[in-house]
Coordinates of C-alpha atoms in Angstrom, one line a residue:
M53 CA 0.0 0.0 0.0
K54 CA 1.5 3.3 -1.1
E55 CA 1.5 6.3 1.3
L56 CA 1.5 9.8 0.0
Q57 CA 1.2 13.3 1.4
L58 CA -1.9 15.2 0.3
K59 CA 0.1 17.7 -1.7
D60 CA 1.7 14.9 -3.7
V61 CA -1.7 13.2 -4.3
K62 CA -3.1 16.5 -5.6
A63 CA -0.2 16.7 -8.1
T64 CA -0.5 13.0 -9.2
L65 CA -4.3 12.3 -8.7
S66 CA -4.7 10.5 -12.0
A67 CA -1.9 8.1 -11.2
A68 CA -3.3 7.5 -7.7
V69 CA -6.7 6.7 -9.1
D70 CA -5.1 4.3 -11.7
R71 CA -3.3 2.5 -8.8
A72 CA -6.6 2.3 -6.8
V73 CA -8.4 0.8 -9.8
A74 CA -5.6 -1.7 -10.3
G75 CA -6.1 -2.8 -6.7
E76 CA -3.4 -0.8 -4.9
P77 CA -4.9 1.5 -2.3
T78 CA -3.1 4.8 -1.4
V79 CA -2.9 6.1 2.2
I80 CA -3.2 9.9 2.2
T81 CA -1.4 11.8 4.9
R82 CA -1.7 15.4 6.1
H83 CA 0.9 16.9 8.4
G84 CA 2.3 13.4 8.9
R85 CA -1.0 11.9 10.1
K86 CA -2.9 9.2 8.1
E87 CA -6.1 10.9 7.1
A88 CA -7.7 8.9 4.3
V89 CA -7.4 5.9 2.0
L90 CA -8.0 6.1 -1.8
V91 CA -9.6 2.8 -3.0
S92 CA -11.4 1.8 -6.1
F93 CA -15.2 2.2 -6.2
S94 CA -15.7 -1.5 -6.5
E95 CA -13.6 -2.1 -3.3
W96 CA -15.5 0.6 -1.5
E97 CA -18.8 -1.0 -2.4
R98 CA -17.5 -4.4 -1.2
L99 CA -16.4 -3.0 2.1
A100 CA -19.7 -1.0 2.6
K101 CA -21.7 -4.1 2.2
A102 CA -19.8 -6.1 4.8
P103 CA -22.0 -6.9 7.7
G104 CA -21.3 -5.4 11.1
F105 CA -20.8 -7.4 14.3
A106 CA -24.4 -6.8 15.5
E107 CA -25.7 -8.0 12.1
L108 CA -23.6 -11.1 12.3
L109 CA -24.9 -11.9 15.8
L110 CA -28.5 -11.3 14.7
A111 CA -28.0 -13.7 11.8
F112 CA -26.9 -16.6 14.1
P113 CA -29.1 -19.5 13.0
G114 CA -29.4 -21.1 16.5
E115 CA -30.8 -20.2 19.8
P116 CA -28.9 -18.1 22.3
G117 CA -28.4 -21.2 24.5
D118 CA -26.6 -22.9 21.6
M119 CA -23.7 -20.6 21.9
P120 CA -20.8 -22.1 24.0
E121 CA -20.0 -20.6 27.4
R122 CA -17.2 -18.1 27.4
P123 CA -14.3 -19.4 29.6
Q124 CA -13.6 -17.3 32.6

């Protein structure tokens, strides 16, 4: 995963988008802090559709008593 400063992404946005479409995300930093990630639209759609923890729990096919006890 490539990491670029915001000012460099501005100057090379087309290349950064091409890399994202090819499957290589770019981490964008501002003042040395990671602020954003540039990914392809298809990757963003895939990530946006991923179920959250609560959705996974609600989708459990059994009864609550079917879950194993958590070791203490």
